[in-house]
Short mmCIF file of C-alpha atoms in Angstrom, two decimals:
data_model
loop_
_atom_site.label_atom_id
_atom_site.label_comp_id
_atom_site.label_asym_id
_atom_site.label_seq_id
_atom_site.Cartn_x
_atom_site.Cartn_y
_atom_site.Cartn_z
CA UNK A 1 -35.66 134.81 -4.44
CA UNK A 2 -38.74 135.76 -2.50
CA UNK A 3 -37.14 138.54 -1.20
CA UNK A 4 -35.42 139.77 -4.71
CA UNK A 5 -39.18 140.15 -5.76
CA UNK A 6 -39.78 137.19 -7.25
CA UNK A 7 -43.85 136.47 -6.36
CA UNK A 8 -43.76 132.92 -6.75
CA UNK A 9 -41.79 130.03 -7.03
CA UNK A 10 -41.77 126.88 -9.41
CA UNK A 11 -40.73 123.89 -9.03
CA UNK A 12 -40.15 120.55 -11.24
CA UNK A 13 -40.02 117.70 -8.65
CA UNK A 14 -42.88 117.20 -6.00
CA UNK A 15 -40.00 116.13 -3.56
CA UNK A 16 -38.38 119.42 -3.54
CA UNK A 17 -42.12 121.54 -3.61
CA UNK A 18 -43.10 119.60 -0.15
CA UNK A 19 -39.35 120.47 1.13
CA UNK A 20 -40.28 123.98 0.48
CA UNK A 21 -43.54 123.56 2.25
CA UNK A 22 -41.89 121.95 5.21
CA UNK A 23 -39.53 124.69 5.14
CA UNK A 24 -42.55 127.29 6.14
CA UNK A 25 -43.21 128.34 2.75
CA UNK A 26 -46.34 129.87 1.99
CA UNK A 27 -46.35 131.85 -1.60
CA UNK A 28 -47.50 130.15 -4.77
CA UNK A 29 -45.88 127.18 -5.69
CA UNK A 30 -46.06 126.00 -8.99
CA UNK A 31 -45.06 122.56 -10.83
CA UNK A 32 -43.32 123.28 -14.04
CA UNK A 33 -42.85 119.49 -14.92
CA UNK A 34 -46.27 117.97 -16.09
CA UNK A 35 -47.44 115.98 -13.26
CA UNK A 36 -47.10 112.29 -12.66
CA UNK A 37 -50.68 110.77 -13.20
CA UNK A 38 -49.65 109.00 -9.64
CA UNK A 39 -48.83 112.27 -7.74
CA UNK A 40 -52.16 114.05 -8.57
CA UNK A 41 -53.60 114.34 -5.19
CA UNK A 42 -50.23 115.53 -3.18
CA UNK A 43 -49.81 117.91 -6.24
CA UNK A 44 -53.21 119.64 -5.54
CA UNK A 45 -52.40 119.49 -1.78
CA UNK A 46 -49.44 121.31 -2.16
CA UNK A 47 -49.00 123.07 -5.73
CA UNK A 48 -51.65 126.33 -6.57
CA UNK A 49 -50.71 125.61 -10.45
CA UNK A 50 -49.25 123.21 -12.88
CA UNK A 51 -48.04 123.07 -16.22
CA UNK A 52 -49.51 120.57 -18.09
CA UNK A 53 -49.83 118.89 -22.03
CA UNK A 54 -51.91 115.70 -21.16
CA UNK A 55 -55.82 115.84 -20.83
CA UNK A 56 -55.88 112.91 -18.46
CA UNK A 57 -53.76 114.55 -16.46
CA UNK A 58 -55.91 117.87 -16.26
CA UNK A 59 -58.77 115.41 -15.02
CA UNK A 60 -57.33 113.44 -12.30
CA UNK A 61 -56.05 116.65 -11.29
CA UNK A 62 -59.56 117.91 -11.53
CA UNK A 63 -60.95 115.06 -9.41
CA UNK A 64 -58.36 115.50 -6.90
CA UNK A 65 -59.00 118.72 -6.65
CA UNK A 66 -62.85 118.24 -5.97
CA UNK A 67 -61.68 115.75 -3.55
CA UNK A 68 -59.77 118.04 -1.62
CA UNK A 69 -63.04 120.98 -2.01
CA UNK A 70 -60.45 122.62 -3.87
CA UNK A 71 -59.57 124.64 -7.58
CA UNK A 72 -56.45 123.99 -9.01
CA UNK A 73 -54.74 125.90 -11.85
CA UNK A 74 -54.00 124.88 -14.83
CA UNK A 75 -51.37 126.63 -17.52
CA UNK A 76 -51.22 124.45 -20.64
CA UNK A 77 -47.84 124.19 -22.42
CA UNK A 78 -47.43 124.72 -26.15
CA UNK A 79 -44.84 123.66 -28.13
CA UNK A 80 -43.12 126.19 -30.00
CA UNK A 81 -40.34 124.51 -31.59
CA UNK A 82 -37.61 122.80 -29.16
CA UNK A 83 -39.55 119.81 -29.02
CA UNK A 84 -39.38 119.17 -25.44
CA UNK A 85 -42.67 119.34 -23.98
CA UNK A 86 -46.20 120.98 -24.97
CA UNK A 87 -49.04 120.84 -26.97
CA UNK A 88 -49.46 121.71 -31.02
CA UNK A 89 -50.37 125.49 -31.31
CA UNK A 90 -53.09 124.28 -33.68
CA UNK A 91 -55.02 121.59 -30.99
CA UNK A 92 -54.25 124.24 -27.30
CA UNK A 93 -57.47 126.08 -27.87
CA UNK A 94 -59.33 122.37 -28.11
CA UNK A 95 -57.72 121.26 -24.73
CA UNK A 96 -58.42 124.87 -23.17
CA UNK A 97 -61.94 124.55 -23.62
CA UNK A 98 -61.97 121.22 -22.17
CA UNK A 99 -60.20 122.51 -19.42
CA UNK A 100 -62.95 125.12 -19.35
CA UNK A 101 -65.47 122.48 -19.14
CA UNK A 102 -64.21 120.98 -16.45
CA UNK A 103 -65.06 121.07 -12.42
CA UNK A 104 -62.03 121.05 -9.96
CA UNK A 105 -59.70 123.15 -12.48
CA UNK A 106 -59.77 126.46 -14.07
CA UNK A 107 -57.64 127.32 -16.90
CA UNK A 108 -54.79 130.15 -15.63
CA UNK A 109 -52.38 130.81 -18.63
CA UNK A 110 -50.50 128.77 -21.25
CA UNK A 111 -46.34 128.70 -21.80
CA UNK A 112 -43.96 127.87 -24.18
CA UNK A 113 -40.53 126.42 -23.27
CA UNK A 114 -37.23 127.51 -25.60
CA UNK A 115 -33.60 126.54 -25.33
CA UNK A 116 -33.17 123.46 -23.64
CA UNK A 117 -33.89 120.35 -25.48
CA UNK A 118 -33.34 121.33 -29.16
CA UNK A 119 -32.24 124.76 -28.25
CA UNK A 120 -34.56 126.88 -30.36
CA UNK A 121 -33.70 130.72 -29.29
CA UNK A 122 -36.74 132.49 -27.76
CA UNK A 123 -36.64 135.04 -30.36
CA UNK A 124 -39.02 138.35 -30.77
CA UNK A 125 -41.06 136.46 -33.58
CA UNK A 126 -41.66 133.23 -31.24
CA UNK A 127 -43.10 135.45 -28.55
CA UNK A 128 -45.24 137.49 -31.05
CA UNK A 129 -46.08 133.83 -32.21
CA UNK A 130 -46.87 133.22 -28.55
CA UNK A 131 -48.98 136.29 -28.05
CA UNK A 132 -50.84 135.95 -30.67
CA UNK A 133 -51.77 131.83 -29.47
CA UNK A 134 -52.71 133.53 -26.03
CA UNK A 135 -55.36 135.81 -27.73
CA UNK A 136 -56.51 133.19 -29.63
CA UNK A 137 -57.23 130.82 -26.67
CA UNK A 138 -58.90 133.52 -25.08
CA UNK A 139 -61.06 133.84 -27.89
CA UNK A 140 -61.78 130.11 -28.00
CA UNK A 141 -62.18 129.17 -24.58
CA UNK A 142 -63.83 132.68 -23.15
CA UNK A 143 -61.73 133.32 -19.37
CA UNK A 144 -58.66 135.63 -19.60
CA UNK A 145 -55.80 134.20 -19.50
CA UNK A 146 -53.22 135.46 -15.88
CA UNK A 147 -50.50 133.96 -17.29
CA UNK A 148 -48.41 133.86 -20.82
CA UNK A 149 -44.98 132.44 -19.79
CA UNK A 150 -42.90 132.65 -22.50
CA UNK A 151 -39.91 130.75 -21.16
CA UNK A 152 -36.58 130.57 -18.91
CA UNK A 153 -33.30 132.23 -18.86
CA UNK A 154 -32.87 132.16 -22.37
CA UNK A 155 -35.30 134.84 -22.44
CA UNK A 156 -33.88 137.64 -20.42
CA UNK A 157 -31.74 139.02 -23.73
CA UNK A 158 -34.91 139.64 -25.41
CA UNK A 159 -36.86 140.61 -21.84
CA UNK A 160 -34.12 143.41 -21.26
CA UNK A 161 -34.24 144.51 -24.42
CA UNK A 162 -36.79 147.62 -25.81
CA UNK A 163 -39.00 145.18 -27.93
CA UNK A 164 -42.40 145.51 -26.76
CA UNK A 165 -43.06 142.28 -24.99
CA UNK A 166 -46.74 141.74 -25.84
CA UNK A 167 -48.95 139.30 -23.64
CA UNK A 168 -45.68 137.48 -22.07
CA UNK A 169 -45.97 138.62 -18.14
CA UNK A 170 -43.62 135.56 -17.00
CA UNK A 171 -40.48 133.66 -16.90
CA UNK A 172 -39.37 130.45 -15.13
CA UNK A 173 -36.01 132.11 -14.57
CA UNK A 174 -33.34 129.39 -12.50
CA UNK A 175 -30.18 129.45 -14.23
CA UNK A 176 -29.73 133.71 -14.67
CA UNK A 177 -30.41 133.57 -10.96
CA UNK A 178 -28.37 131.05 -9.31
CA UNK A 179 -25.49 131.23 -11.81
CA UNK A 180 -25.65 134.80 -13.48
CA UNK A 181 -25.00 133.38 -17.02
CA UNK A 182 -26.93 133.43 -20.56
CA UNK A 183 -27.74 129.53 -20.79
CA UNK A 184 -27.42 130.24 -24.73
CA UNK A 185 -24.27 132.05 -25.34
CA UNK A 186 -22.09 131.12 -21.48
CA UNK A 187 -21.87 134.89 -21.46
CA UNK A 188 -22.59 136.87 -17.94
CA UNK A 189 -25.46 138.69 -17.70
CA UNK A 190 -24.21 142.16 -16.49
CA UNK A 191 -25.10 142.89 -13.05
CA UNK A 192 -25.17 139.62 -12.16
CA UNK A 193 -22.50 137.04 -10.46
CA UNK A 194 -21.56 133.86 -11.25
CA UNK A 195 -19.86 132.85 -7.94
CA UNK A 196 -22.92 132.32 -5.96
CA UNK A 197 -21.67 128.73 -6.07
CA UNK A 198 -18.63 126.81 -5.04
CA UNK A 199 -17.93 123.38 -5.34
CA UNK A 200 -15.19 121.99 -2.82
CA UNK A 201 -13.06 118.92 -3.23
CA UNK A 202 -10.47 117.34 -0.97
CA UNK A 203 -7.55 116.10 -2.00
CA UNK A 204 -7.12 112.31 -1.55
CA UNK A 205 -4.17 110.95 -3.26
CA UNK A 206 -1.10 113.12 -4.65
CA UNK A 207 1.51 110.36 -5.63
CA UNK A 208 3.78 109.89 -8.96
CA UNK A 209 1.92 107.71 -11.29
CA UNK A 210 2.82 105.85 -14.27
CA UNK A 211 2.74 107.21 -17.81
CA UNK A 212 1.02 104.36 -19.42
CA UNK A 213 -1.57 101.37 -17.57
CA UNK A 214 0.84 98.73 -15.77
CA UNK A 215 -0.40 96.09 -18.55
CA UNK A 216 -1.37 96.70 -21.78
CA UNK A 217 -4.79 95.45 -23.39
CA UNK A 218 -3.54 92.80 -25.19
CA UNK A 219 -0.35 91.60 -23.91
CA UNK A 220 -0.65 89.99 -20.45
CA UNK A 221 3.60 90.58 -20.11
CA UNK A 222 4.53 93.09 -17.29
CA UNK A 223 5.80 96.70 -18.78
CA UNK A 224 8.40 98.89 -17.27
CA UNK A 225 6.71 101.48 -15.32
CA UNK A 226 7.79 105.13 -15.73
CA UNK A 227 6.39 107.00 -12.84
CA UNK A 228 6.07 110.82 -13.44
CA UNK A 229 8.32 112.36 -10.94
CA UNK A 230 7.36 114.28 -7.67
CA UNK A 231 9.40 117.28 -8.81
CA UNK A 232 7.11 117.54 -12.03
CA UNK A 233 6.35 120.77 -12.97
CA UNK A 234 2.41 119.20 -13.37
CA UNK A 235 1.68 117.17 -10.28
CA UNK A 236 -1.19 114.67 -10.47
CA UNK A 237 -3.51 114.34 -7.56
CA UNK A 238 -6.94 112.60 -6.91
CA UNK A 239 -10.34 114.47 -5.38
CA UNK A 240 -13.10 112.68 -3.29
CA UNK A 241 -15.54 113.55 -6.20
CA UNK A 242 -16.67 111.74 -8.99
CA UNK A 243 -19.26 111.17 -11.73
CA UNK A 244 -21.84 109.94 -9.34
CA UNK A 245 -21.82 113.73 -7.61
CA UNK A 246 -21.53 116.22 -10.19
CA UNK A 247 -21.61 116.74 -14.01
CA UNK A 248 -17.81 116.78 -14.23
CA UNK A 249 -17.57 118.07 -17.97
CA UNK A 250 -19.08 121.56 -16.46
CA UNK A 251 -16.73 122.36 -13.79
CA UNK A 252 -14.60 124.96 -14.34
CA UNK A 253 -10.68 123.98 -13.61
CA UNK A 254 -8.80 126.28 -11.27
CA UNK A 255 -6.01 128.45 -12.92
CA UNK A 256 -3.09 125.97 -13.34
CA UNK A 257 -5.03 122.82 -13.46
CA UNK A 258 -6.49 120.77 -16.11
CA UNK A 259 -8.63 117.93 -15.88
CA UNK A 260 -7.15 114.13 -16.67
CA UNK A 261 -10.33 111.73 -15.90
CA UNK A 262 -12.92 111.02 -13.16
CA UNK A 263 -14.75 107.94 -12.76
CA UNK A 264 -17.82 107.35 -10.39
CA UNK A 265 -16.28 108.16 -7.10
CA UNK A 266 -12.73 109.45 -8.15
CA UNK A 267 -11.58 113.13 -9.89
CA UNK A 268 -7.71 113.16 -11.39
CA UNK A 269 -6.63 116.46 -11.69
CA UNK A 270 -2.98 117.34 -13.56
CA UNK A 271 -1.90 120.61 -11.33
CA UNK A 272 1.15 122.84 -10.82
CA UNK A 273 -0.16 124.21 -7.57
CA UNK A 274 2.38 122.58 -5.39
CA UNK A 275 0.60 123.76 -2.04
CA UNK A 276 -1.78 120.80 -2.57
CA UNK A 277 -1.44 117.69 -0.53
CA UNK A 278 -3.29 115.02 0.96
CA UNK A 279 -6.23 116.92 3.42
CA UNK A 280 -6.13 120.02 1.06
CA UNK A 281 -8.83 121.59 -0.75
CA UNK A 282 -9.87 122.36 -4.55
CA UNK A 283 -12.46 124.51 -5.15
CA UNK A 284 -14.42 124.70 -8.58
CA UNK A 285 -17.42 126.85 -9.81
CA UNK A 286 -20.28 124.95 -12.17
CA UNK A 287 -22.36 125.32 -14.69
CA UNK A 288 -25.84 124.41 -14.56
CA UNK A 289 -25.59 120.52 -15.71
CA UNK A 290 -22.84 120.52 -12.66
CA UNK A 291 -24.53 122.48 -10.20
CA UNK A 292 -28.11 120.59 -10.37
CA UNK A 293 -26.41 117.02 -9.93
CA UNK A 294 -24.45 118.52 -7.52
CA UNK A 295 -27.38 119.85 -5.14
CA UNK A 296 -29.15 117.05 -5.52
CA UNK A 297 -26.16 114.07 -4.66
CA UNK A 298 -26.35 112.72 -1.31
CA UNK A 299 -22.71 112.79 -0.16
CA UNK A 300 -22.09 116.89 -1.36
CA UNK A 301 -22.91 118.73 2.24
CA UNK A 302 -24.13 122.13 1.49
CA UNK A 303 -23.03 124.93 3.51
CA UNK A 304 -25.18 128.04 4.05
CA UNK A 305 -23.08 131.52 4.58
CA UNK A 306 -24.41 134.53 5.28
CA UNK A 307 -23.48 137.26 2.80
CA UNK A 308 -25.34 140.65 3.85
CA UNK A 309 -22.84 143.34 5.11
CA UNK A 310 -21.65 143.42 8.75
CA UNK A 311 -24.33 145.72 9.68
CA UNK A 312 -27.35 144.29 7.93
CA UNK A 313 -26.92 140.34 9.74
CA UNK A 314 -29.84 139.29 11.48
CA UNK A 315 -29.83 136.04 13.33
CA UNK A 316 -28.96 133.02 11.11
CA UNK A 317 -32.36 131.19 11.91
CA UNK A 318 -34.55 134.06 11.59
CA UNK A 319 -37.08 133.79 9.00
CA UNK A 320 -35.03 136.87 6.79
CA UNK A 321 -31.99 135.00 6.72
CA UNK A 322 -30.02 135.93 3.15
CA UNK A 323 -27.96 133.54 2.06
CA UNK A 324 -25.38 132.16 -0.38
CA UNK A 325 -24.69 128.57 -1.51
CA UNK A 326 -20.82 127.48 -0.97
#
């Protein structure tokens, strides 16, 4: 991403910004989630900015950051309608001059988030709205403000398009990157691929299986079991996946197969591909949901392959490495 152009990168879970840290990196991290109250000094150790809605937040922040002979930045979050996080429009400028006011913090920005919880569309009127609430903050509180974020993914139709955009200089943009795709409307975003991604499975189980359960609910009695037969035109087989590693309701099935059931460690999948046996491989692509439970699940092993043309590889563990998620 840092390559791409992107001059910063943002981050939800303190876990994953000290990972990044470890990792050797050295731009601008910043914590999109409001911080934990119990996190606040390895935040300022490790975060330049945070998002943030609570006041006694800001001030442990603030007194960690005085701690550590540090400033930290603040953006304050304003809620604009999907009801997730964020402050009320009417009470920002309030908290921004006691942000202001305080030692240990400085006021950097404020953002609105759109689209995810109660999926209000980011539309040309909400960032007017959200222009407008920057200038009067500024006017309220005195310092400029660096940063108006107006939101994620869901913005990029009305980023790209030849509206004016007003005081909105940023996006928290994951979803359009990783997975190429409008998170409003599924559609691709031209230019962009949605295969950056692929989720393997191995097949563990392909024998006939009965019809129906070998007992029914109520009646204890043995049933005649019908097994579906191995010459089926719509074999079913069983995938060392289940619920507990990805979001299975947002993988996409391969041509010729259709999903039957998963539980926590078990995927059934009803297939004509009669190539697949026991040791062979499915491969699925995700959507978000799938693709974040997936990253983060213990068991999934992530493999890194370079994807730069022949004559542009550089060695795999040098710090320009360019890779692709499989």
């Amino acid at each position: 991403m840092l390559d791409g152009g992107a001059e910063g990168l943002a981050e939800a879970r303190l876990s994953n910004v000290k990972r990044l840290r470890r990792a050797g990196m050295t731009c601008p991290i910043t914590l999109i989630r409001t911080p934990l109250l119990s996190q606040v000094d390895n935040i300022v150790q490790v975060c330049e900015v945070s998002y943030n809605t609570e006041i006694s937040v800001i001030a442990a922040l603030a007194a960690a950051a005085l701690r550590q002979n540090k400033v930290h930045g603040v953006i304050l979050m304003a809620e604009m309608g999907d009801l997730r996080e964020g402050i009320m429009p009417q009470d920002i400028g309030y908290i921004g001059q006691q942000v202001v006011d305080m030692p240990g913090v400085a006021l950097k920005g404020i953002g609105a988030n759109f689209a995810c919880l109660s999926g209000i569309v980011p539309t040309a009127t909400k960032m007017q709205a959200l222009t407008a609430l920057a200038n009067e903050v500024e006017g309220q509180c005195g310092p400029f403000l660096e940063t108006v974020s107006g939101g994620n993914s869901a913005n990029l139709p009305w980023a790209f398009s030849s509206r004016a955009t007003g005081r909105i200089n940023d996006l928290r943009i994951g979803e359009a990157i990783l997975l190429g795709m409008d998170p409003i409307t599924g559609d691709q975003i031209g230019g962009l691929f949605r295969d950056t991604f692929t989720l393997v499975a191995e097949v563990i189980e392909t024998d006939a299986k009965p019809v129906s359960p070998l007992l029914g609910a109520a009646d204890p009695a043995p049933t005649i079991i019908r097994l579906v037969p191995a010459t089926s035109e719509t074999t079913r087989i069983i995938l060392a996946l289940g619920n507990q590693d990805v979001d299975v309701a947002g993988l996409s099935m391969p041509a010729g197969s259709t999903l039957i059931g998963a539980t926590s460690d078990h995927l059934v999948i009803g297939t004509i591909d009669p190539k697949l046996c026991v040791g062979s491989e499915m491969r699925f692509q995700m959507n978000y949901s799938a693709l974040i439970r997936a990253m983060a699940a213990p068991d999934i092993q992530t493999n890194l392959h370079n994807d730069r043309p022949g004559s542009q590889e550089i060695d795999a563990n040098g710090p320009e490495k360019h890779l692709a998620l499989v």
